[in-house]
PDB file of C-alpha atoms in Angstrom:
ATOM      1  CA  UNK A   1      13.157  52.784 -11.233  1.00  0.00           C
ATOM      2  CA  UNK A   2      14.383  53.447 -14.673  1.00  0.00           C
ATOM      3  CA  UNK A   3      11.742  56.111 -15.051  1.00  0.00           C
ATOM      4  CA  UNK A   4      13.025  57.769 -11.817  1.00  0.00           C
ATOM      5  CA  UNK A   5      16.435  57.771 -12.960  1.00  0.00           C
ATOM      6  CA  UNK A   6      15.517  59.371 -16.330  1.00  0.00           C
ATOM      7  CA  UNK A   7      13.482  62.183 -14.626  1.00  0.00           C
ATOM      8  CA  UNK A   8      16.207  62.976 -12.205  1.00  0.00           C
ATOM      9  CA  UNK A   9      18.811  63.211 -14.850  1.00  0.00           C
ATOM     10  CA  UNK A  10      16.702  65.193 -17.263  1.00  0.00           C
ATOM     11  CA  UNK A  11      14.843  67.452 -14.800  1.00  0.00           C
ATOM     12  CA  UNK A  12      17.045  67.579 -11.629  1.00  0.00           C
ATOM     13  CA  UNK A  13      20.484  67.597 -12.818  1.00  0.00           C
ATOM     14  CA  UNK A  14      21.522  64.206 -11.362  1.00  0.00           C
ATOM     15  CA  UNK A  15      24.745  62.897 -12.381  1.00  0.00           C
ATOM     16  CA  UNK A  16      24.632  59.272 -14.285  1.00  0.00           C
ATOM     17  CA  UNK A  17      27.359  56.875 -15.134  1.00  0.00           C
ATOM     18  CA  UNK A  18      26.456  53.621 -16.875  1.00  0.00           C
ATOM     19  CA  UNK A  19      29.340  50.836 -17.146  1.00  0.00           C
ATOM     20  CA  UNK A  20      28.976  47.590 -18.888  1.00  0.00           C
ATOM     21  CA  UNK A  21      29.719  45.239 -21.588  1.00  0.00           C
ATOM     22  CA  UNK A  22      28.304  42.953 -24.225  1.00  0.00           C
ATOM     23  CA  UNK A  23      25.555  41.693 -21.661  1.00  0.00           C
ATOM     24  CA  UNK A  24      24.640  45.258 -20.588  1.00  0.00           C
ATOM     25  CA  UNK A  25      23.889  47.229 -23.914  1.00  0.00           C
ATOM     26  CA  UNK A  26      22.375  46.763 -27.108  1.00  0.00           C
ATOM     27  CA  UNK A  27      21.091  43.121 -26.928  1.00  0.00           C
ATOM     28  CA  UNK A  28      21.377  43.030 -23.364  1.00  0.00           C
ATOM     29  CA  UNK A  29      17.675  44.188 -22.686  1.00  0.00           C
ATOM     30  CA  UNK A  30      18.774  47.795 -22.950  1.00  0.00           C
ATOM     31  CA  UNK A  31      16.864  48.801 -26.251  1.00  0.00           C
ATOM     32  CA  UNK A  32      14.237  51.507 -25.677  1.00  0.00           C
ATOM     33  CA  UNK A  33      14.078  51.728 -21.775  1.00  0.00           C
ATOM     34  CA  UNK A  34      13.393  55.008 -19.925  1.00  0.00           C
ATOM     35  CA  UNK A  35      17.068  55.288 -18.743  1.00  0.00           C
ATOM     36  CA  UNK A  36      18.389  55.331 -22.424  1.00  0.00           C
ATOM     37  CA  UNK A  37      16.783  58.661 -22.791  1.00  0.00           C
ATOM     38  CA  UNK A  38      18.872  59.871 -20.112  1.00  0.00           C
ATOM     39  CA  UNK A  39      22.194  59.082 -21.880  1.00  0.00           C
ATOM     40  CA  UNK A  40      24.125  60.769 -24.620  1.00  0.00           C
ATOM     41  CA  UNK A  41      24.418  57.762 -26.774  1.00  0.00           C
ATOM     42  CA  UNK A  42      21.776  55.205 -28.171  1.00  0.00           C
ATOM     43  CA  UNK A  43      21.952  51.550 -27.382  1.00  0.00           C
ATOM     44  CA  UNK A  44      21.588  50.521 -30.858  1.00  0.00           C
ATOM     45  CA  UNK A  45      23.493  50.863 -34.145  1.00  0.00           C
ATOM     46  CA  UNK A  46      21.709  52.836 -36.882  1.00  0.00           C
ATOM     47  CA  UNK A  47      20.956  50.004 -39.285  1.00  0.00           C
ATOM     48  CA  UNK A  48      20.470  52.076 -42.372  1.00  0.00           C
ATOM     49  CA  UNK A  49      24.057  53.279 -42.176  1.00  0.00           C
ATOM     50  CA  UNK A  50      26.005  50.212 -40.767  1.00  0.00           C
ATOM     51  CA  UNK A  51      24.121  47.128 -40.946  1.00  0.00           C
ATOM     52  CA  UNK A  52      22.683  45.316 -44.049  1.00  0.00           C
ATOM     53  CA  UNK A  53      18.727  44.345 -43.862  1.00  0.00           C
ATOM     54  CA  UNK A  54      18.351  40.619 -42.776  1.00  0.00           C
ATOM     55  CA  UNK A  55      15.685  37.786 -43.112  1.00  0.00           C
ATOM     56  CA  UNK A  56      15.348  35.663 -40.041  1.00  0.00           C
ATOM     57  CA  UNK A  57      13.529  32.402 -39.737  1.00  0.00           C
ATOM     58  CA  UNK A  58      12.814  31.021 -36.223  1.00  0.00           C
ATOM     59  CA  UNK A  59      12.028  27.402 -35.941  1.00  0.00           C
ATOM     60  CA  UNK A  60      10.783  25.908 -32.749  1.00  0.00           C
ATOM     61  CA  UNK A  61      10.971  22.491 -31.410  1.00  0.00           C
ATOM     62  CA  UNK A  62      10.492  23.462 -27.847  1.00  0.00           C
ATOM     63  CA  UNK A  63       7.826  20.999 -26.612  1.00  0.00           C
ATOM     64  CA  UNK A  64      10.356  18.289 -25.097  1.00  0.00           C
ATOM     65  CA  UNK A  65      11.859  20.226 -22.042  1.00  0.00           C
ATOM     66  CA  UNK A  66      10.043  21.579 -19.040  1.00  0.00           C
ATOM     67  CA  UNK A  67       7.771  24.619 -19.684  1.00  0.00           C
ATOM     68  CA  UNK A  68       9.423  24.617 -23.163  1.00  0.00           C
ATOM     69  CA  UNK A  69       6.770  26.332 -25.144  1.00  0.00           C
ATOM     70  CA  UNK A  70       6.553  29.088 -22.788  1.00  0.00           C
ATOM     71  CA  UNK A  71      10.129  29.679 -23.122  1.00  0.00           C
ATOM     72  CA  UNK A  72       9.650  29.316 -26.944  1.00  0.00           C
ATOM     73  CA  UNK A  73       7.254  32.270 -27.021  1.00  0.00           C
ATOM     74  CA  UNK A  74       9.332  34.331 -24.815  1.00  0.00           C
ATOM     75  CA  UNK A  75      12.550  33.931 -26.929  1.00  0.00           C
ATOM     76  CA  UNK A  76      10.569  34.508 -30.163  1.00  0.00           C
ATOM     77  CA  UNK A  77       9.273  37.769 -28.807  1.00  0.00           C
ATOM     78  CA  UNK A  78      12.822  38.762 -27.650  1.00  0.00           C
ATOM     79  CA  UNK A  79      14.069  37.995 -31.045  1.00  0.00           C
ATOM     80  CA  UNK A  80      11.579  40.209 -32.808  1.00  0.00           C
ATOM     81  CA  UNK A  81      12.471  43.120 -30.334  1.00  0.00           C
ATOM     82  CA  UNK A  82      16.204  43.118 -31.624  1.00  0.00           C
ATOM     83  CA  UNK A  83      15.041  43.521 -35.327  1.00  0.00           C
ATOM     84  CA  UNK A  84      14.751  46.911 -37.155  1.00  0.00           C
ATOM     85  CA  UNK A  85      11.726  47.649 -39.141  1.00  0.00           C
ATOM     86  CA  UNK A  86      13.665  46.915 -42.382  1.00  0.00           C
ATOM     87  CA  UNK A  87      14.411  43.502 -41.195  1.00  0.00           C
ATOM     88  CA  UNK A  88      12.175  40.385 -42.015  1.00  0.00           C
ATOM     89  CA  UNK A  89      11.264  37.756 -39.783  1.00  0.00           C
ATOM     90  CA  UNK A  90       8.987  34.387 -39.823  1.00  0.00           C
ATOM     91  CA  UNK A  91       8.236  31.631 -37.410  1.00  0.00           C
ATOM     92  CA  UNK A  92       7.715  28.020 -38.086  1.00  0.00           C
ATOM     93  CA  UNK A  93       6.581  25.175 -35.871  1.00  0.00           C
ATOM     94  CA  UNK A  94       5.492  21.511 -36.043  1.00  0.00           C
ATOM     95  CA  UNK A  95       1.942  21.890 -35.349  1.00  0.00           C
ATOM     96  CA  UNK A  96      -0.019  19.243 -33.370  1.00  0.00           C
ATOM     97  CA  UNK A  97      -2.516  18.693 -36.024  1.00  0.00           C
ATOM     98  CA  UNK A  98      -1.017  19.952 -39.217  1.00  0.00           C
ATOM     99  CA  UNK A  99       2.581  19.097 -39.362  1.00  0.00           C
ATOM    100  CA  UNK A 100       5.164  21.718 -40.359  1.00  0.00           C
ATOM    101  CA  UNK A 101       3.300  25.168 -40.467  1.00  0.00           C
ATOM    102  CA  UNK A 102       4.197  28.759 -40.368  1.00  0.00           C
ATOM    103  CA  UNK A 103       3.103  30.633 -36.948  1.00  0.00           C
ATOM    104  CA  UNK A 104       3.568  33.701 -39.385  1.00  0.00           C
ATOM    105  CA  UNK A 105       5.122  33.890 -42.551  1.00  0.00           C
ATOM    106  CA  UNK A 106       8.116  35.895 -43.320  1.00  0.00           C
ATOM    107  CA  UNK A 107       7.365  39.624 -43.251  1.00  0.00           C
ATOM    108  CA  UNK A 108       9.073  42.875 -42.290  1.00  0.00           C
ATOM    109  CA  UNK A 109       9.304  43.672 -38.607  1.00  0.00           C
ATOM    110  CA  UNK A 110       7.673  47.035 -38.817  1.00  0.00           C
ATOM    111  CA  UNK A 111       4.608  45.961 -36.672  1.00  0.00           C
ATOM    112  CA  UNK A 112       6.307  44.349 -33.793  1.00  0.00           C
ATOM    113  CA  UNK A 113       3.339  44.274 -31.451  1.00  0.00           C
ATOM    114  CA  UNK A 114       1.365  42.171 -33.974  1.00  0.00           C
ATOM    115  CA  UNK A 115       4.194  39.767 -34.507  1.00  0.00           C
ATOM    116  CA  UNK A 116       4.784  39.315 -30.923  1.00  0.00           C
ATOM    117  CA  UNK A 117       1.047  38.717 -30.381  1.00  0.00           C
ATOM    118  CA  UNK A 118       1.255  35.963 -33.277  1.00  0.00           C
ATOM    119  CA  UNK A 119       4.335  34.340 -31.537  1.00  0.00           C
ATOM    120  CA  UNK A 120       2.304  33.993 -28.194  1.00  0.00           C
ATOM    121  CA  UNK A 121      -0.036  31.823 -30.000  1.00  0.00           C
ATOM    122  CA  UNK A 122       2.475  29.167 -31.096  1.00  0.00           C
ATOM    123  CA  UNK A 123       2.100  25.698 -29.383  1.00  0.00           C
ATOM    124  CA  UNK A 124       4.704  23.463 -31.219  1.00  0.00           C
ATOM    125  CA  UNK A 125       4.399  19.661 -31.011  1.00  0.00           C
ATOM    126  CA  UNK A 126       7.098  17.034 -31.343  1.00  0.00           C
ATOM    127  CA  UNK A 127       9.012  17.322 -34.590  1.00  0.00           C
ATOM    128  CA  UNK A 128       9.827  13.705 -36.140  1.00  0.00           C
ATOM    129  CA  UNK A 129      12.196  15.263 -38.694  1.00  0.00           C
ATOM    130  CA  UNK A 130      14.179  18.300 -39.836  1.00  0.00           C
ATOM    131  CA  UNK A 131      13.787  17.762 -43.630  1.00  0.00           C
ATOM    132  CA  UNK A 132      10.243  19.180 -43.958  1.00  0.00           C
ATOM    133  CA  UNK A 133      10.969  22.120 -41.755  1.00  0.00           C
ATOM    134  CA  UNK A 134      14.176  22.838 -43.627  1.00  0.00           C
ATOM    135  CA  UNK A 135      12.458  22.897 -47.109  1.00  0.00           C
ATOM    136  CA  UNK A 136       9.599  24.974 -45.817  1.00  0.00           C
ATOM    137  CA  UNK A 137      12.076  27.670 -44.402  1.00  0.00           C
ATOM    138  CA  UNK A 138      14.305  27.462 -47.812  1.00  0.00           C
ATOM    139  CA  UNK A 139      11.309  28.093 -49.997  1.00  0.00           C
ATOM    140  CA  UNK A 140      10.416  31.215 -47.774  1.00  0.00           C
ATOM    141  CA  UNK A 141      14.041  32.494 -47.297  1.00  0.00           C
ATOM    142  CA  UNK A 142      15.414  31.891 -50.700  1.00  0.00           C
ATOM    143  CA  UNK A 143      13.401  34.538 -52.596  1.00  0.00           C
ATOM    144  CA  UNK A 144      13.423  37.081 -49.762  1.00  0.00           C
ATOM    145  CA  UNK A 145      14.876  40.558 -50.649  1.00  0.00           C
ATOM    146  CA  UNK A 146      17.437  40.609 -47.950  1.00  0.00           C
ATOM    147  CA  UNK A 147      21.415  40.952 -47.816  1.00  0.00           C
ATOM    148  CA  UNK A 148      21.441  38.414 -44.828  1.00  0.00           C
ATOM    149  CA  UNK A 149      19.563  35.300 -44.567  1.00  0.00           C
ATOM    150  CA  UNK A 150      19.807  33.268 -41.469  1.00  0.00           C
ATOM    151  CA  UNK A 151      17.812  30.503 -39.588  1.00  0.00           C
ATOM    152  CA  UNK A 152      17.675  29.764 -35.995  1.00  0.00           C
ATOM    153  CA  UNK A 153      16.555  26.258 -34.942  1.00  0.00           C
ATOM    154  CA  UNK A 154      15.820  25.387 -31.436  1.00  0.00           C
ATOM    155  CA  UNK A 155      15.499  21.599 -30.687  1.00  0.00           C
ATOM    156  CA  UNK A 156      16.636  18.836 -28.324  1.00  0.00           C
ATOM    157  CA  UNK A 157      18.320  17.401 -31.555  1.00  0.00           C
ATOM    158  CA  UNK A 158      16.444  14.218 -31.955  1.00  0.00           C
ATOM    159  CA  UNK A 159      14.506  14.620 -35.175  1.00  0.00           C
ATOM    160  CA  UNK A 160      16.045  13.067 -38.178  1.00  0.00           C
ATOM    161  CA  UNK A 161      18.537  15.071 -40.307  1.00  0.00           C
ATOM    162  CA  UNK A 162      17.402  16.960 -43.439  1.00  0.00           C
ATOM    163  CA  UNK A 163      18.547  15.458 -46.785  1.00  0.00           C
ATOM    164  CA  UNK A 164      22.131  16.291 -48.121  1.00  0.00           C
ATOM    165  CA  UNK A 165      20.661  18.019 -51.267  1.00  0.00           C
ATOM    166  CA  UNK A 166      18.683  20.198 -48.898  1.00  0.00           C
ATOM    167  CA  UNK A 167      21.595  21.495 -46.983  1.00  0.00           C
ATOM    168  CA  UNK A 168      23.478  22.009 -50.412  1.00  0.00           C
ATOM    169  CA  UNK A 169      20.536  24.171 -51.472  1.00  0.00           C
ATOM    170  CA  UNK A 170      20.887  26.205 -48.301  1.00  0.00           C
ATOM    171  CA  UNK A 171      24.620  26.838 -49.009  1.00  0.00           C
ATOM    172  CA  UNK A 172      23.725  27.761 -52.777  1.00  0.00           C
ATOM    173  CA  UNK A 173      21.246  30.380 -51.601  1.00  0.00           C
ATOM    174  CA  UNK A 174      23.780  31.653 -48.939  1.00  0.00           C
ATOM    175  CA  UNK A 175      21.286  31.052 -46.112  1.00  0.00           C
ATOM    176  CA  UNK A 176      23.131  30.413 -42.923  1.00  0.00           C
ATOM    177  CA  UNK A 177      21.640  28.453 -39.765  1.00  0.00           C
ATOM    178  CA  UNK A 178      22.517  28.405 -36.155  1.00  0.00           C
ATOM    179  CA  UNK A 179      21.421  25.687 -33.930  1.00  0.00           C
ATOM    180  CA  UNK A 180      20.312  25.990 -30.123  1.00  0.00           C
ATOM    181  CA  UNK A 181      20.086  22.635 -28.255  1.00  0.00           C
ATOM    182  CA  UNK A 182      18.538  22.208 -24.983  1.00  0.00           C
ATOM    183  CA  UNK A 183      17.895  19.055 -22.773  1.00  0.00           C
ATOM    184  CA  UNK A 184      19.175  16.413 -25.337  1.00  0.00           C
ATOM    185  CA  UNK A 185      18.725  12.800 -24.421  1.00  0.00           C
ATOM    186  CA  UNK A 186      22.517  12.317 -24.548  1.00  0.00           C
ATOM    187  CA  UNK A 187      23.529  15.437 -22.694  1.00  0.00           C
ATOM    188  CA  UNK A 188      26.575  17.641 -23.334  1.00  0.00           C
ATOM    189  CA  UNK A 189      28.628  16.202 -25.953  1.00  0.00           C
ATOM    190  CA  UNK A 190      26.220  13.321 -26.627  1.00  0.00           C
ATOM    191  CA  UNK A 191      25.070  12.281 -30.193  1.00  0.00           C
ATOM    192  CA  UNK A 192      22.409  14.884 -30.326  1.00  0.00           C
ATOM    193  CA  UNK A 193      24.548  17.770 -29.394  1.00  0.00           C
ATOM    194  CA  UNK A 194      27.378  16.450 -31.836  1.00  0.00           C
ATOM    195  CA  UNK A 195      24.539  16.177 -34.477  1.00  0.00           C
ATOM    196  CA  UNK A 196      23.400  19.876 -34.033  1.00  0.00           C
ATOM    197  CA  UNK A 197      27.023  21.158 -33.897  1.00  0.00           C
ATOM    198  CA  UNK A 198      27.627  19.344 -37.443  1.00  0.00           C
ATOM    199  CA  UNK A 199      24.409  20.962 -38.764  1.00  0.00           C
ATOM    200  CA  UNK A 200      25.577  24.516 -37.792  1.00  0.00           C
ATOM    201  CA  UNK A 201      29.018  23.991 -38.972  1.00  0.00           C
ATOM    202  CA  UNK A 202      27.683  22.731 -42.390  1.00  0.00           C
ATOM    203  CA  UNK A 203      25.502  25.958 -42.765  1.00  0.00           C
ATOM    204  CA  UNK A 204      27.992  28.483 -41.621  1.00  0.00           C
ATOM    205  CA  UNK A 205      26.163  29.171 -38.194  1.00  0.00           C
ATOM    206  CA  UNK A 206      26.942  28.560 -34.474  1.00  0.00           C
ATOM    207  CA  UNK A 207      25.729  25.962 -32.044  1.00  0.00           C
ATOM    208  CA  UNK A 208      24.653  26.917 -28.659  1.00  0.00           C
ATOM    209  CA  UNK A 209      24.246  24.305 -25.837  1.00  0.00           C
ATOM    210  CA  UNK A 210      22.015  25.516 -23.259  1.00  0.00           C
ATOM    211  CA  UNK A 211      21.720  24.199 -19.535  1.00  0.00           C
ATOM    212  CA  UNK A 212      19.241  26.650 -18.420  1.00  0.00           C
ATOM    213  CA  UNK A 213      16.196  27.953 -20.309  1.00  0.00           C
ATOM    214  CA  UNK A 214      16.728  31.412 -18.690  1.00  0.00           C
ATOM    215  CA  UNK A 215      19.705  31.757 -21.060  1.00  0.00           C
ATOM    216  CA  UNK A 216      17.513  31.301 -24.207  1.00  0.00           C
ATOM    217  CA  UNK A 217      16.301  34.809 -24.841  1.00  0.00           C
ATOM    218  CA  UNK A 218      19.895  36.474 -24.618  1.00  0.00           C
ATOM    219  CA  UNK A 219      21.297  33.827 -27.044  1.00  0.00           C
ATOM    220  CA  UNK A 220      18.572  34.400 -29.618  1.00  0.00           C
ATOM    221  CA  UNK A 221      19.019  38.027 -29.307  1.00  0.00           C
ATOM    222  CA  UNK A 222      22.686  37.577 -30.136  1.00  0.00           C
TER     223      UNK A 222
END
């Protein structure tokens, strides 16, 4: 359908009006579709002139809700799509055999196809605590050459918290962290939700409570 619209506008003189808001353009799945070629504007901001380069670490604890690891793969791939070639991205999981491990280490997002393929291989297990994963992400993000350094943590919120000195090291390194909580045992406003909220607040990020896994890709894109 989008190919047909683009062809009709550029080859047959069809008029086209697109109306939308924050859910429609940019991070709303409108980056690089055929219909963008029919518009007088681009759907993305030119990073090299307006946005500092960033380093993003994705942390997946997605095994404890229905079909969670499939959703985890999809949201990682959607997040990779939002990055520019100058940005860096890494992916950490708690492996079923080897504990905390990289699915892929922090690297530039210049080859998105390869990174999305690597994300498709992840199979995270049940994470007992956040301390080890926070330390691993810190060691990778701290020396990164990036103006903005951010971590996104997806979990049900039941692993034990990272040590206070680890959180202090994040603040000292100006690394922020947002949390995404889905299917916590205590439900909305339960202890796991409040814990994930405090964690995000302590590290200058946001906490998102998710009722429907279908919301996950859009949240990670934002």
